[in-house]
Short mmCIF file of C-alpha atoms in Angstrom, two decimals:
data_model
loop_
_atom_site.label_atom_id
_atom_site.label_comp_id
_atom_site.label_asym_id
_atom_site.label_seq_id
_atom_site.Cartn_x
_atom_site.Cartn_y
_atom_site.Cartn_z
CA MET A 1 86.96 98.77 114.18
CA GLN A 2 88.51 102.01 115.44
CA PHE A 3 89.78 100.25 118.53
CA LEU A 4 91.14 97.32 116.52
CA LEU A 5 93.24 99.51 114.23
CA ALA A 6 94.57 101.60 117.11
CA PHE A 7 95.34 98.37 119.00
CA VAL A 8 97.18 96.86 116.02
CA VAL A 9 99.40 99.95 115.77
CA ALA A 10 100.03 100.54 119.49
CA ALA A 11 100.11 96.99 120.94
CA PRO A 12 103.60 96.12 119.63
CA LEU A 13 105.05 99.10 121.52
CA LEU A 14 103.38 97.98 124.74
CA GLY A 15 104.62 94.47 124.06
CA ALA A 16 108.16 95.78 123.55
CA LEU A 17 108.06 97.52 126.95
CA ALA A 18 106.71 94.37 128.59
CA ALA A 19 109.47 92.28 126.99
CA LEU A 20 112.10 94.28 128.87
CA LEU A 21 110.44 93.65 132.25
CA PRO A 22 111.12 90.52 134.35
CA ALA A 23 108.76 87.67 133.51
CA PRO A 24 106.24 86.71 136.21
CA PRO A 25 107.36 83.55 138.08
CA GLY A 26 104.57 81.42 136.67
CA LEU A 27 105.41 82.30 133.06
CA LYS A 28 109.17 81.76 133.04
CA GLY A 29 108.95 78.14 131.91
CA LYS A 30 112.33 76.49 131.45
CA SER A 31 114.26 79.77 131.44
CA PRO A 32 113.80 83.55 131.21
CA GLU A 33 115.01 83.36 127.60
CA GLN A 34 112.19 80.99 126.68
CA ALA A 35 109.72 83.23 128.49
CA VAL A 36 110.61 86.35 126.50
CA LEU A 37 110.62 84.47 123.20
CA ARG A 38 107.22 83.03 124.05
CA HIS A 39 106.12 86.58 124.85
CA GLY A 40 107.17 87.67 121.34
CA VAL A 41 105.16 84.86 119.74
CA THR A 42 102.12 85.69 121.88
CA VAL A 43 102.16 89.44 121.18
CA THR A 44 102.66 89.06 117.44
CA GLY A 45 99.99 86.34 117.39
CA VAL A 46 97.48 88.61 119.14
CA ILE A 47 98.28 91.41 116.70
CA LEU A 48 97.79 89.05 113.75
CA ALA A 49 94.44 87.95 115.19
CA ALA A 50 93.41 91.60 115.59
CA ALA A 51 94.47 92.35 111.99
CA VAL A 52 92.43 89.39 110.74
CA ALA A 53 89.43 90.60 112.76
CA LEU A 54 89.93 94.03 111.21
CA ALA A 55 89.90 92.46 107.76
CA LEU A 56 86.75 90.46 108.53
CA GLY A 57 85.01 93.63 109.65
CA PHE A 58 86.18 95.61 106.64
CA ASP A 59 83.33 96.65 104.31
CA ARG A 60 84.36 95.06 101.00
CA ASP A 61 81.57 96.87 99.17
CA THR A 62 83.32 100.22 99.72
CA PRO A 63 87.07 99.48 99.73
CA ALA A 64 87.84 102.96 98.40
CA ARG A 65 86.53 104.54 101.62
CA PHE A 66 88.81 104.86 104.62
CA GLN A 67 87.48 102.70 107.43
CA ALA A 68 88.26 102.19 111.13
CA THR A 69 89.27 105.84 111.23
CA THR A 70 90.55 107.75 114.24
CA ASP A 71 91.07 111.50 113.92
CA ILE A 72 92.09 113.51 116.97
CA SER A 73 94.18 116.66 117.37
CA TRP A 74 97.78 116.08 118.46
CA ILE A 75 99.94 119.19 117.80
CA GLN A 76 97.56 122.09 117.26
CA ALA A 77 100.26 124.64 116.41
CA LEU A 78 101.29 122.57 113.37
CA ASN A 79 97.80 121.23 112.65
CA VAL A 80 99.12 117.69 113.08
CA ARG A 81 96.49 115.09 113.93
CA ILE A 82 96.56 111.46 114.99
CA HIS A 83 94.69 110.29 111.93
CA LEU A 84 94.44 106.54 111.29
CA GLY A 85 92.48 104.61 108.69
CA ILE A 86 92.68 101.78 106.18
CA ASP A 87 91.31 101.23 102.70
CA GLY A 88 91.73 98.58 100.00
CA ILE A 89 95.31 99.70 99.37
CA SER A 90 96.61 99.54 102.93
CA LEU A 91 94.63 96.59 104.32
CA PRO A 92 96.55 93.84 102.41
CA LEU A 93 99.88 95.36 103.45
CA LEU A 94 98.74 95.54 107.07
CA LEU A 95 97.72 91.87 107.03
CA MET A 96 100.93 90.72 105.35
CA THR A 97 103.03 92.69 107.84
CA ALA A 98 101.25 91.18 110.84
CA LEU A 99 101.60 87.68 109.35
CA LEU A 100 105.33 87.97 108.58
CA PHE A 101 106.15 89.29 112.05
CA PHE A 102 104.24 86.43 113.67
CA LEU A 103 106.02 83.85 111.50
CA CYS A 104 109.40 85.43 112.27
CA ALA A 105 108.66 85.44 116.01
CA LEU A 106 107.59 81.78 115.80
CA TYR A 107 110.72 80.85 113.86
CA SER A 108 112.94 82.74 116.33
CA TYR A 109 111.38 80.90 119.27
CA PHE A 110 112.95 77.69 117.98
CA LYS A 111 115.94 79.17 116.12
CA LEU A 112 117.12 82.36 117.81
CA PRO A 113 120.03 83.99 115.96
CA GLU A 114 123.30 84.23 117.85
CA GLY A 115 123.69 87.55 119.61
CA PRO A 116 123.09 89.39 122.86
CA SER A 117 120.03 89.32 125.11
CA PRO A 118 116.85 87.70 123.74
CA LYS A 119 114.94 90.43 125.60
CA ALA A 120 116.50 93.08 123.40
CA PHE A 121 115.86 90.99 120.28
CA VAL A 122 112.14 90.59 121.03
CA ALA A 123 111.75 94.25 122.04
CA LEU A 124 113.42 95.47 118.85
CA LEU A 125 111.29 93.11 116.76
CA LEU A 126 108.11 94.52 118.31
CA VAL A 127 109.20 98.16 117.91
CA LEU A 128 109.95 97.38 114.28
CA GLU A 129 106.48 95.87 113.89
CA SER A 130 104.81 98.94 115.38
CA GLY A 131 106.63 101.25 112.98
CA THR A 132 105.77 99.25 109.88
CA LEU A 133 102.12 98.79 110.83
CA ALA A 134 101.81 102.49 111.61
CA THR A 135 103.29 103.40 108.22
CA PHE A 136 100.41 101.62 106.48
CA ALA A 137 97.73 103.00 108.83
CA VAL A 138 98.51 106.70 109.40
CA LEU A 139 96.87 109.43 107.29
CA ASP A 140 98.98 112.42 108.31
CA LEU A 141 102.20 113.34 106.51
CA LEU A 142 104.24 114.02 109.65
CA LEU A 143 102.96 110.87 111.35
CA PHE A 144 103.88 108.97 108.20
CA PHE A 145 107.40 110.35 108.44
CA LEU A 146 107.71 109.44 112.13
CA ALA A 147 106.49 105.88 111.46
CA PHE A 148 108.76 105.66 108.40
CA GLU A 149 111.77 106.59 110.56
CA MET A 150 110.75 104.48 113.53
CA VAL A 151 111.89 101.28 111.81
CA LEU A 152 115.47 102.40 111.18
CA ILE A 153 116.99 101.99 114.64
CA PRO A 154 115.48 98.53 115.35
CA MET A 155 116.61 97.20 111.98
CA TYR A 156 120.07 98.72 112.47
CA PHE A 157 120.54 96.85 115.75
CA LEU A 158 119.05 93.61 114.41
CA ILE A 159 121.70 93.64 111.68
CA ALA A 160 124.59 95.01 113.78
CA ARG A 161 124.09 92.78 116.84
CA TRP A 162 122.49 89.58 115.51
CA GLY A 163 123.88 89.52 111.97
CA GLY A 164 126.71 87.57 110.38
CA ALA A 165 130.03 88.59 108.85
CA GLN A 166 130.52 92.28 108.05
CA ARG A 167 127.36 93.07 110.00
CA LYS A 168 128.51 96.39 111.46
CA ALA A 169 129.59 97.81 108.11
CA ALA A 170 126.33 96.66 106.51
CA ALA A 171 124.27 98.15 109.35
CA TRP A 172 126.05 101.51 109.07
CA LYS A 173 125.54 101.56 105.33
CA PHE A 174 121.85 100.81 105.82
CA ILE A 175 121.34 103.57 108.39
CA LEU A 176 123.33 106.21 106.50
CA TYR A 177 121.58 105.65 103.18
CA THR A 178 118.11 105.60 104.67
CA LEU A 179 118.68 108.54 107.03
CA LEU A 180 120.03 110.74 104.25
CA GLY A 181 117.07 109.82 102.08
CA SER A 182 114.70 110.53 104.94
CA VAL A 183 116.10 114.02 105.54
CA VAL A 184 115.39 114.93 101.93
CA MET A 185 111.94 113.35 102.17
CA LEU A 186 111.08 115.39 105.27
CA LEU A 187 111.84 118.61 103.37
CA GLY A 188 109.42 117.53 100.65
CA LEU A 189 106.68 116.66 103.15
CA LEU A 190 107.10 120.03 104.89
CA LEU A 191 106.97 121.77 101.52
CA ILE A 192 103.58 120.20 100.80
CA GLY A 193 102.22 120.88 104.29
CA VAL A 194 103.31 124.53 104.40
CA ASN A 195 102.05 125.37 100.91
CA SER A 196 98.73 123.54 101.23
CA GLY A 197 98.03 124.47 104.85
CA THR A 198 97.44 120.87 105.97
CA PHE A 199 99.29 117.60 106.53
CA ASP A 200 96.13 115.53 106.26
CA MET A 201 96.68 112.95 103.52
CA VAL A 202 92.95 112.47 102.84
CA ALA A 203 92.36 116.19 102.32
CA LEU A 204 95.48 116.50 100.18
CA ALA A 205 94.45 113.55 98.01
CA SER A 206 90.97 115.03 97.53
CA ASP A 207 92.50 118.36 96.51
CA ASN A 208 94.58 116.41 93.95
CA GLY A 209 97.34 119.00 93.78
CA ARG A 210 95.10 121.93 92.93
CA GLY A 211 96.44 123.91 95.89
CA LEU A 212 100.07 123.38 94.89
CA THR A 213 101.90 125.12 92.07
CA HIS A 214 103.64 123.08 89.41
CA THR A 215 107.06 124.09 90.74
CA THR A 216 106.08 123.06 94.27
CA GLN A 217 104.90 119.70 92.99
CA LEU A 218 108.13 119.14 91.08
CA LEU A 219 110.26 119.92 94.13
CA ALA A 220 108.06 117.77 96.37
CA VAL A 221 108.21 114.78 94.03
CA LEU A 222 111.98 115.11 93.69
CA ALA A 223 112.54 115.32 97.45
CA ILE A 224 109.96 112.80 98.66
CA GLY A 225 110.62 110.46 95.74
CA THR A 226 114.34 110.35 96.56
CA GLY A 227 113.66 109.28 100.14
CA LEU A 228 111.11 106.68 99.06
CA ALA A 229 113.39 105.40 96.28
CA VAL A 230 116.18 104.70 98.76
CA LYS A 231 113.87 102.57 100.91
CA THR A 232 112.30 100.77 97.89
CA PRO A 233 115.23 100.41 96.78
CA MET A 234 115.41 101.83 93.27
CA TRP A 235 118.48 101.52 91.09
CA PRO A 236 120.99 103.23 91.49
CA LEU A 237 120.14 103.92 95.18
CA HIS A 238 120.10 100.21 95.99
CA SER A 239 123.69 99.49 96.99
CA TRP A 240 122.91 99.27 100.73
CA LEU A 241 120.49 96.39 100.18
CA PRO A 242 122.77 93.44 99.19
CA ASP A 243 125.13 94.12 102.11
CA ALA A 244 122.25 94.46 104.58
CA HIS A 245 120.60 91.24 103.43
CA THR A 246 123.83 89.27 103.38
CA ALA A 247 124.74 90.31 106.92
CA ALA A 248 121.25 90.25 108.49
CA PRO A 249 119.96 87.25 110.46
CA THR A 250 117.33 85.15 108.70
CA VAL A 251 114.32 86.90 110.24
CA GLY A 252 115.95 90.28 109.58
CA SER A 253 116.23 89.47 105.89
CA VAL A 254 112.63 88.21 105.77
CA LEU A 255 111.29 91.42 107.32
CA LEU A 256 113.57 93.69 105.34
CA ALA A 257 112.43 92.20 102.02
CA GLY A 258 108.87 91.35 102.98
CA VAL A 259 107.89 94.54 104.81
CA LEU A 260 110.40 97.40 104.85
CA LEU A 261 110.85 97.63 101.09
CA LYS A 262 107.08 97.98 100.71
CA MET A 263 107.09 101.19 102.75
CA GLY A 264 108.85 103.04 99.94
CA THR A 265 106.52 101.96 97.14
CA TYR A 266 103.48 102.50 99.39
CA GLY A 267 104.60 106.11 99.83
CA PHE A 268 104.68 106.60 96.05
CA VAL A 269 101.10 105.34 95.77
CA ARG A 270 99.62 106.91 98.89
CA ILE A 271 101.32 110.34 98.74
CA LEU A 272 102.88 111.26 95.41
CA LEU A 273 100.29 109.93 92.95
CA PRO A 274 97.23 111.67 94.47
CA VAL A 275 98.87 114.72 96.11
CA THR A 276 101.30 115.78 93.36
CA PRO A 277 99.84 114.38 90.11
CA ASP A 278 101.39 117.01 87.82
CA GLY A 279 104.82 116.56 89.35
CA MET A 280 104.52 112.79 89.06
CA ALA A 281 103.48 113.09 85.42
CA THR A 282 106.66 115.08 84.74
CA PHE A 283 108.94 112.61 86.50
CA ALA A 284 107.08 109.41 85.53
CA PRO A 285 109.17 108.74 82.38
CA TYR A 286 112.37 109.02 84.42
CA LEU A 287 110.96 106.79 87.15
CA GLY A 288 110.00 104.26 84.47
CA ALA A 289 113.52 104.41 83.03
CA PHE A 290 115.15 103.77 86.41
CA ALA A 291 112.68 100.94 87.00
CA ALA A 292 113.44 99.29 83.65
CA VAL A 293 117.20 99.53 84.18
CA GLY A 294 116.76 98.13 87.70
CA ILE A 295 114.84 95.12 86.37
CA VAL A 296 117.60 94.18 83.94
CA TYR A 297 120.46 95.17 86.24
CA GLY A 298 119.14 93.14 89.17
CA SER A 299 118.58 90.10 86.96
CA LEU A 300 122.05 90.33 85.37
CA ALA A 301 123.66 90.65 88.80
CA CYS A 302 121.80 87.52 89.94
CA LEU A 303 122.78 85.65 86.78
CA TRP A 304 126.43 86.52 87.41
CA LEU A 305 126.23 85.40 91.05
CA ALA A 306 124.56 82.13 90.02
CA ARG A 307 127.34 81.15 87.60
CA LYS A 308 129.85 78.55 88.65
CA GLY A 309 133.11 79.95 89.98
CA ASN A 310 131.80 83.39 90.97
CA LYS A 311 131.42 82.54 94.69
CA GLY A 312 127.91 83.95 94.73
CA ASP A 313 126.18 84.16 98.11
CA LEU A 314 122.55 82.98 97.90
CA LYS A 315 121.32 85.69 100.28
CA ARG A 316 123.06 88.31 98.18
CA LEU A 317 121.55 86.84 95.03
CA ILE A 318 118.02 87.07 96.43
CA ALA A 319 118.74 90.64 97.54
CA TYR A 320 119.65 91.59 93.98
CA SER A 321 116.54 89.80 92.77
CA SER A 322 114.54 92.20 94.96
CA VAL A 323 116.01 95.13 93.02
CA GLY A 324 114.58 93.59 89.86
CA HIS A 325 111.21 92.69 91.34
CA MET A 326 110.73 96.10 92.91
CA GLY A 327 111.57 97.54 89.48
CA PHE A 328 108.30 96.04 88.23
CA VAL A 329 106.47 97.74 91.12
CA LEU A 330 108.00 101.10 90.21
CA LEU A 331 107.24 100.57 86.52
CA GLY A 332 103.58 99.97 87.32
CA ILE A 333 103.48 103.14 89.44
CA ALA A 334 105.24 105.16 86.73
CA SER A 335 102.55 104.22 84.21
CA MET A 336 100.03 106.17 86.36
CA THR A 337 97.20 103.93 85.15
CA PRO A 338 94.79 101.81 87.21
CA THR A 339 96.17 98.67 85.56
CA GLY A 340 99.77 99.55 86.34
CA VAL A 341 99.17 100.72 89.90
CA ASN A 342 97.05 97.65 90.68
CA GLY A 343 99.87 95.54 89.29
CA ALA A 344 102.36 97.38 91.49
CA LEU A 345 100.28 96.75 94.61
CA PHE A 346 99.78 93.08 93.69
CA ALA A 347 103.51 92.67 93.00
CA ASN A 348 104.23 94.24 96.40
CA ILE A 349 102.25 91.55 98.19
CA ALA A 350 103.58 88.74 95.99
CA HIS A 351 107.17 89.84 96.56
CA GLY A 352 106.66 89.97 100.31
CA LEU A 353 105.28 86.42 100.42
CA ILE A 354 107.68 84.80 97.95
CA THR A 355 110.91 86.56 98.88
CA GLY A 356 110.14 86.15 102.57
CA LEU A 357 109.86 82.40 101.91
CA LEU A 358 113.11 82.41 99.92
CA PHE A 359 115.04 84.07 102.74
CA PHE A 360 113.62 81.57 105.23
CA LEU A 361 114.80 78.74 102.98
CA VAL A 362 118.27 80.16 102.41
CA GLY A 363 118.61 80.69 106.16
CA ALA A 364 117.75 77.03 106.69
CA LEU A 365 120.33 75.99 104.09
CA LYS A 366 122.97 78.12 105.79
CA ASP A 367 122.14 76.55 109.16
CA ARG A 368 122.58 73.05 107.72
CA TYR A 369 125.64 73.57 105.51
CA GLY A 370 127.33 76.37 107.44
CA THR A 371 127.45 78.58 104.35
CA ALA A 372 125.25 80.24 101.74
CA ASP A 373 128.04 80.31 99.16
CA LEU A 374 126.57 78.83 95.99
CA ASP A 375 129.81 77.29 94.73
CA THR A 376 130.38 75.58 98.07
CA LEU A 377 126.79 74.35 98.19
CA ALA A 378 126.88 73.02 94.65
CA GLY A 379 130.43 71.66 94.85
CA ALA A 380 131.42 68.96 92.40
CA THR A 381 128.24 66.94 92.83
CA GLY A 382 125.56 69.47 93.72
CA ALA A 383 123.91 69.97 97.09
CA ALA A 384 121.36 67.31 96.00
CA LEU A 385 118.49 68.54 98.13
CA TYR A 386 116.03 66.39 96.20
CA GLY A 387 117.88 63.31 97.43
CA ARG A 388 119.12 64.47 100.85
CA ALA A 389 116.20 66.62 102.03
CA PRO A 390 113.39 66.23 99.48
CA ARG A 391 110.83 68.44 101.22
CA LEU A 392 113.35 71.23 101.63
CA GLY A 393 114.28 70.89 97.96
CA ALA A 394 110.61 70.96 96.96
CA PHE A 395 110.00 74.14 98.98
CA LEU A 396 113.04 75.82 97.40
CA ALA A 397 111.96 74.83 93.88
CA PHE A 398 108.43 76.09 94.57
CA ALA A 399 109.70 79.45 95.84
CA ALA A 400 111.99 79.79 92.82
CA VAL A 401 109.29 79.14 90.21
CA ALA A 402 106.93 81.45 92.11
CA SER A 403 109.57 84.18 92.06
CA LEU A 404 110.16 83.85 88.33
CA GLY A 405 106.45 84.52 87.72
CA LEU A 406 105.00 81.13 86.84
CA PRO A 407 101.33 81.55 85.82
CA GLY A 408 99.02 80.31 88.55
CA LEU A 409 101.22 81.66 91.36
CA ALA A 410 101.24 85.11 92.94
CA GLY A 411 104.38 86.37 91.21
CA PHE A 412 102.74 86.25 87.77
CA TRP A 413 99.90 88.76 88.11
CA GLY A 414 101.72 91.78 89.46
CA GLU A 415 104.46 91.72 86.86
CA MET A 416 102.02 91.09 84.02
CA LEU A 417 99.75 93.98 85.06
CA ALA A 418 102.77 96.28 85.48
CA LEU A 419 103.85 95.45 81.92
CA PHE A 420 100.29 96.04 80.65
CA GLY A 421 100.31 99.41 82.39
CA ALA A 422 103.55 100.31 80.60
CA PHE A 423 102.02 99.17 77.29
CA GLU A 424 99.27 101.80 77.60
CA PRO A 425 100.50 104.53 80.02
CA ALA A 426 98.42 107.45 81.23
CA ARG A 427 97.47 110.21 78.84
CA GLY A 428 100.29 112.70 78.37
CA LEU A 429 103.09 110.17 78.97
CA ALA A 430 105.35 109.23 76.07
CA ARG A 431 104.10 105.84 74.92
CA PRO A 432 107.22 104.95 72.85
CA ALA A 433 109.36 105.36 75.96
CA PHE A 434 107.07 103.15 78.02
CA LEU A 435 106.97 100.53 75.29
CA THR A 436 110.75 100.45 75.54
CA TYR A 437 110.50 100.03 79.31
CA MET A 438 108.01 97.23 78.77
CA ALA A 439 110.47 95.47 76.47
CA PHE A 440 113.19 95.81 79.13
CA GLY A 441 110.78 94.36 81.71
CA ALA A 442 109.87 91.43 79.47
CA PHE A 443 113.57 90.72 78.89
CA GLY A 444 114.06 90.87 82.65
CA THR A 445 111.52 88.08 83.15
CA LEU A 446 113.60 85.82 80.89
CA LEU A 447 116.76 86.63 82.85
CA THR A 448 114.89 85.96 86.10
CA ALA A 449 113.90 82.51 84.89
CA ALA A 450 117.50 81.84 83.84
CA TYR A 451 119.14 82.59 87.19
CA LEU A 452 116.47 81.00 89.37
CA LEU A 453 116.47 77.77 87.37
CA THR A 454 120.26 77.78 87.57
CA VAL A 455 120.05 78.06 91.35
CA VAL A 456 117.53 75.20 91.53
CA ARG A 457 119.69 73.00 89.31
CA ARG A 458 122.87 73.63 91.31
CA VAL A 459 121.34 73.37 94.78
CA CYS A 460 118.59 70.78 94.38
CA MET A 461 120.11 68.35 91.91
CA GLY A 462 123.14 66.09 92.19
CA ASP A 463 124.24 62.78 93.72
CA PRO A 464 122.92 62.47 97.30
CA ASN A 465 125.47 59.75 98.09
CA ALA A 466 128.52 61.69 96.95
CA ARG A 467 130.85 63.46 99.38
CA PRO A 468 130.17 67.21 99.15
CA GLU A 469 132.89 69.81 99.11
CA PRO A 470 133.44 71.09 102.66
CA ALA A 471 132.85 74.68 103.70
CA PRO A 472 136.04 76.78 103.95
CA GLY A 473 138.03 75.67 106.98
CA ALA A 474 136.01 72.49 107.52
CA ALA A 475 137.29 68.96 107.10
CA SER A 476 135.92 66.81 104.31
CA GLY A 477 133.79 63.87 105.29
CA PRO A 478 131.39 61.22 104.04
CA ALA A 479 128.08 61.82 102.34
CA LEU A 480 126.17 64.46 104.25
CA GLU A 481 123.23 63.46 106.42
CA LEU A 482 121.00 66.49 106.00
CA ALA A 483 117.98 67.22 108.18
CA ASP A 484 114.81 67.75 106.19
CA ILE A 485 112.24 70.40 107.11
CA ARG A 486 111.72 70.61 110.87
CA HIS A 487 108.29 71.10 112.43
CA TYR A 488 108.77 74.77 113.27
CA GLU A 489 110.08 75.49 109.77
CA PHE A 490 107.06 73.80 108.26
CA ALA A 491 104.76 75.88 110.49
CA ALA A 492 106.50 79.13 109.50
CA TRP A 493 106.72 78.45 105.77
CA THR A 494 103.42 76.74 104.93
CA PRO A 495 101.24 79.89 105.27
CA LEU A 496 103.46 81.69 102.76
CA VAL A 497 103.16 78.79 100.29
CA ALA A 498 99.38 78.64 100.72
CA LEU A 499 98.92 82.40 100.22
CA THR A 500 101.21 82.36 97.17
CA VAL A 501 98.99 79.70 95.58
CA LEU A 502 95.76 81.41 96.67
CA ALA A 503 96.78 84.81 95.25
CA GLY A 504 97.93 83.15 92.04
CA LEU A 505 94.74 81.15 91.47
CA TRP A 506 92.30 83.76 92.78
CA PRO A 507 93.79 87.22 92.14
CA ALA A 508 90.34 88.83 92.49
CA VAL A 509 90.68 88.46 96.27
CA LEU A 510 93.36 91.16 96.22
CA LEU A 511 92.40 93.11 93.11
CA GLY A 512 88.82 93.43 94.35
CA LEU A 513 90.18 95.42 97.29
CA THR A 514 92.78 97.52 95.51
CA ASP A 515 91.06 98.43 92.23
CA PRO A 516 88.25 100.68 93.57
CA ALA A 517 90.72 102.44 95.88
CA VAL A 518 93.20 102.95 93.02
CA GLN A 519 90.46 104.28 90.73
CA LYS A 520 89.48 106.83 93.36
CA LEU A 521 93.10 107.72 94.14
CA LEU A 522 93.99 108.42 90.51
CA ALA A 523 90.79 110.43 90.03
CA GLY A 524 91.71 112.74 92.88
CA GLY A 525 89.23 111.31 95.36
CA ASN A 526 86.27 112.02 93.07
CA ALA A 527 85.57 108.51 91.75
#
């Protein structure tokens, strides 16, 4: 188990180095480009297999205990250790990360985004995977920061070199926002480490803030929370996200929404809740307020983009929907209750699966129509996916109803539990304020249904035999012959559909892992 976890974290880096080397003659296949893309699929597939083996070996009777641990000294002068381990909170995120990277590598093998060398693309993808997996596996504050920062440069280049229109501006906005947030976060992490005498996250969680003064906790929560909120992203620190998603290639958008956003909320749960409980209790009402506003704001922005005549980009719309969905995650965390935090962790996984699927589908639509502009897609007669590409239309409709929280699918449980957590927040938190936040969240679910059903109506319905409006600059033509789901798309999307249904029908699979770990975390390691 120790070896498996260390392998899962380190293997992508070794794979990235190997991707930059010349392929052996017997493995080149049709071309060196195919060889390096096949290398990416193989490495991510091996990592996924190792993560699954790690999950099979995980002791489900004690999910609150860190397992597969490695703890060796690294920088003695700073008391920094290479400390790895997983529990019921981090294991689902580790598995989802490994799965999404494998599916993205598989998708890219058949549909590589336009850009420079495929070698660089595969290497950056694997470095990005190593950073995200390490974030969910490390148990040292400084290692967490290094892993947290490790993902920035690969994602910057994936957007800037393989993205679409306005990619350089979007990439710079992404890197500037996240770097500035990270600088502030580092100050908060150092403040905790210097005042407590250790950077070990397990020891700090067990101490439960007893070694930190109230003022220190307040400053730490403010600094670390700001950095995490930028990555989440929390309103009003979200403005980098729509531009980054709109400009990113399809797999970049999938990984940004499905994995990178989870790093911020994971930091709230893993670091701030157990290490600075008094500081979190002070700031929880404000975090809940920002979350509630983000839920409604994100939904209203999507509703505006979905309306006819507003030239809304579908990728941008889904990006704004992430602001709303991550608002539910933050609301559950702000409640500081087992119900709310479990809901936040469940919503994290559900959002990664469903929004990852949505970005795959929008990327496929853009490949077929040459645009993701909703007005152009809908045109006078509607894109008519049900008639032109029925399986593609069915997948899009499924992803939309899953995203709006239909009972029986994964999106329902996380949001419901987050609202229940706000209904009965932790002792000492102002219940009237959280009831107000709950009302905002409930209103947000109605707005979510409104804009997603509008998107389904405009994109999936219409006359399949009518002549669609051409994309800007393109000549009009006869009724569009649209390719339905291709084999590689079906292979990449089906696991996400299956897991969305499984998590919706059998939520105990996930909650059985997270609940004991959350109970222990909120009790300061004593439960």
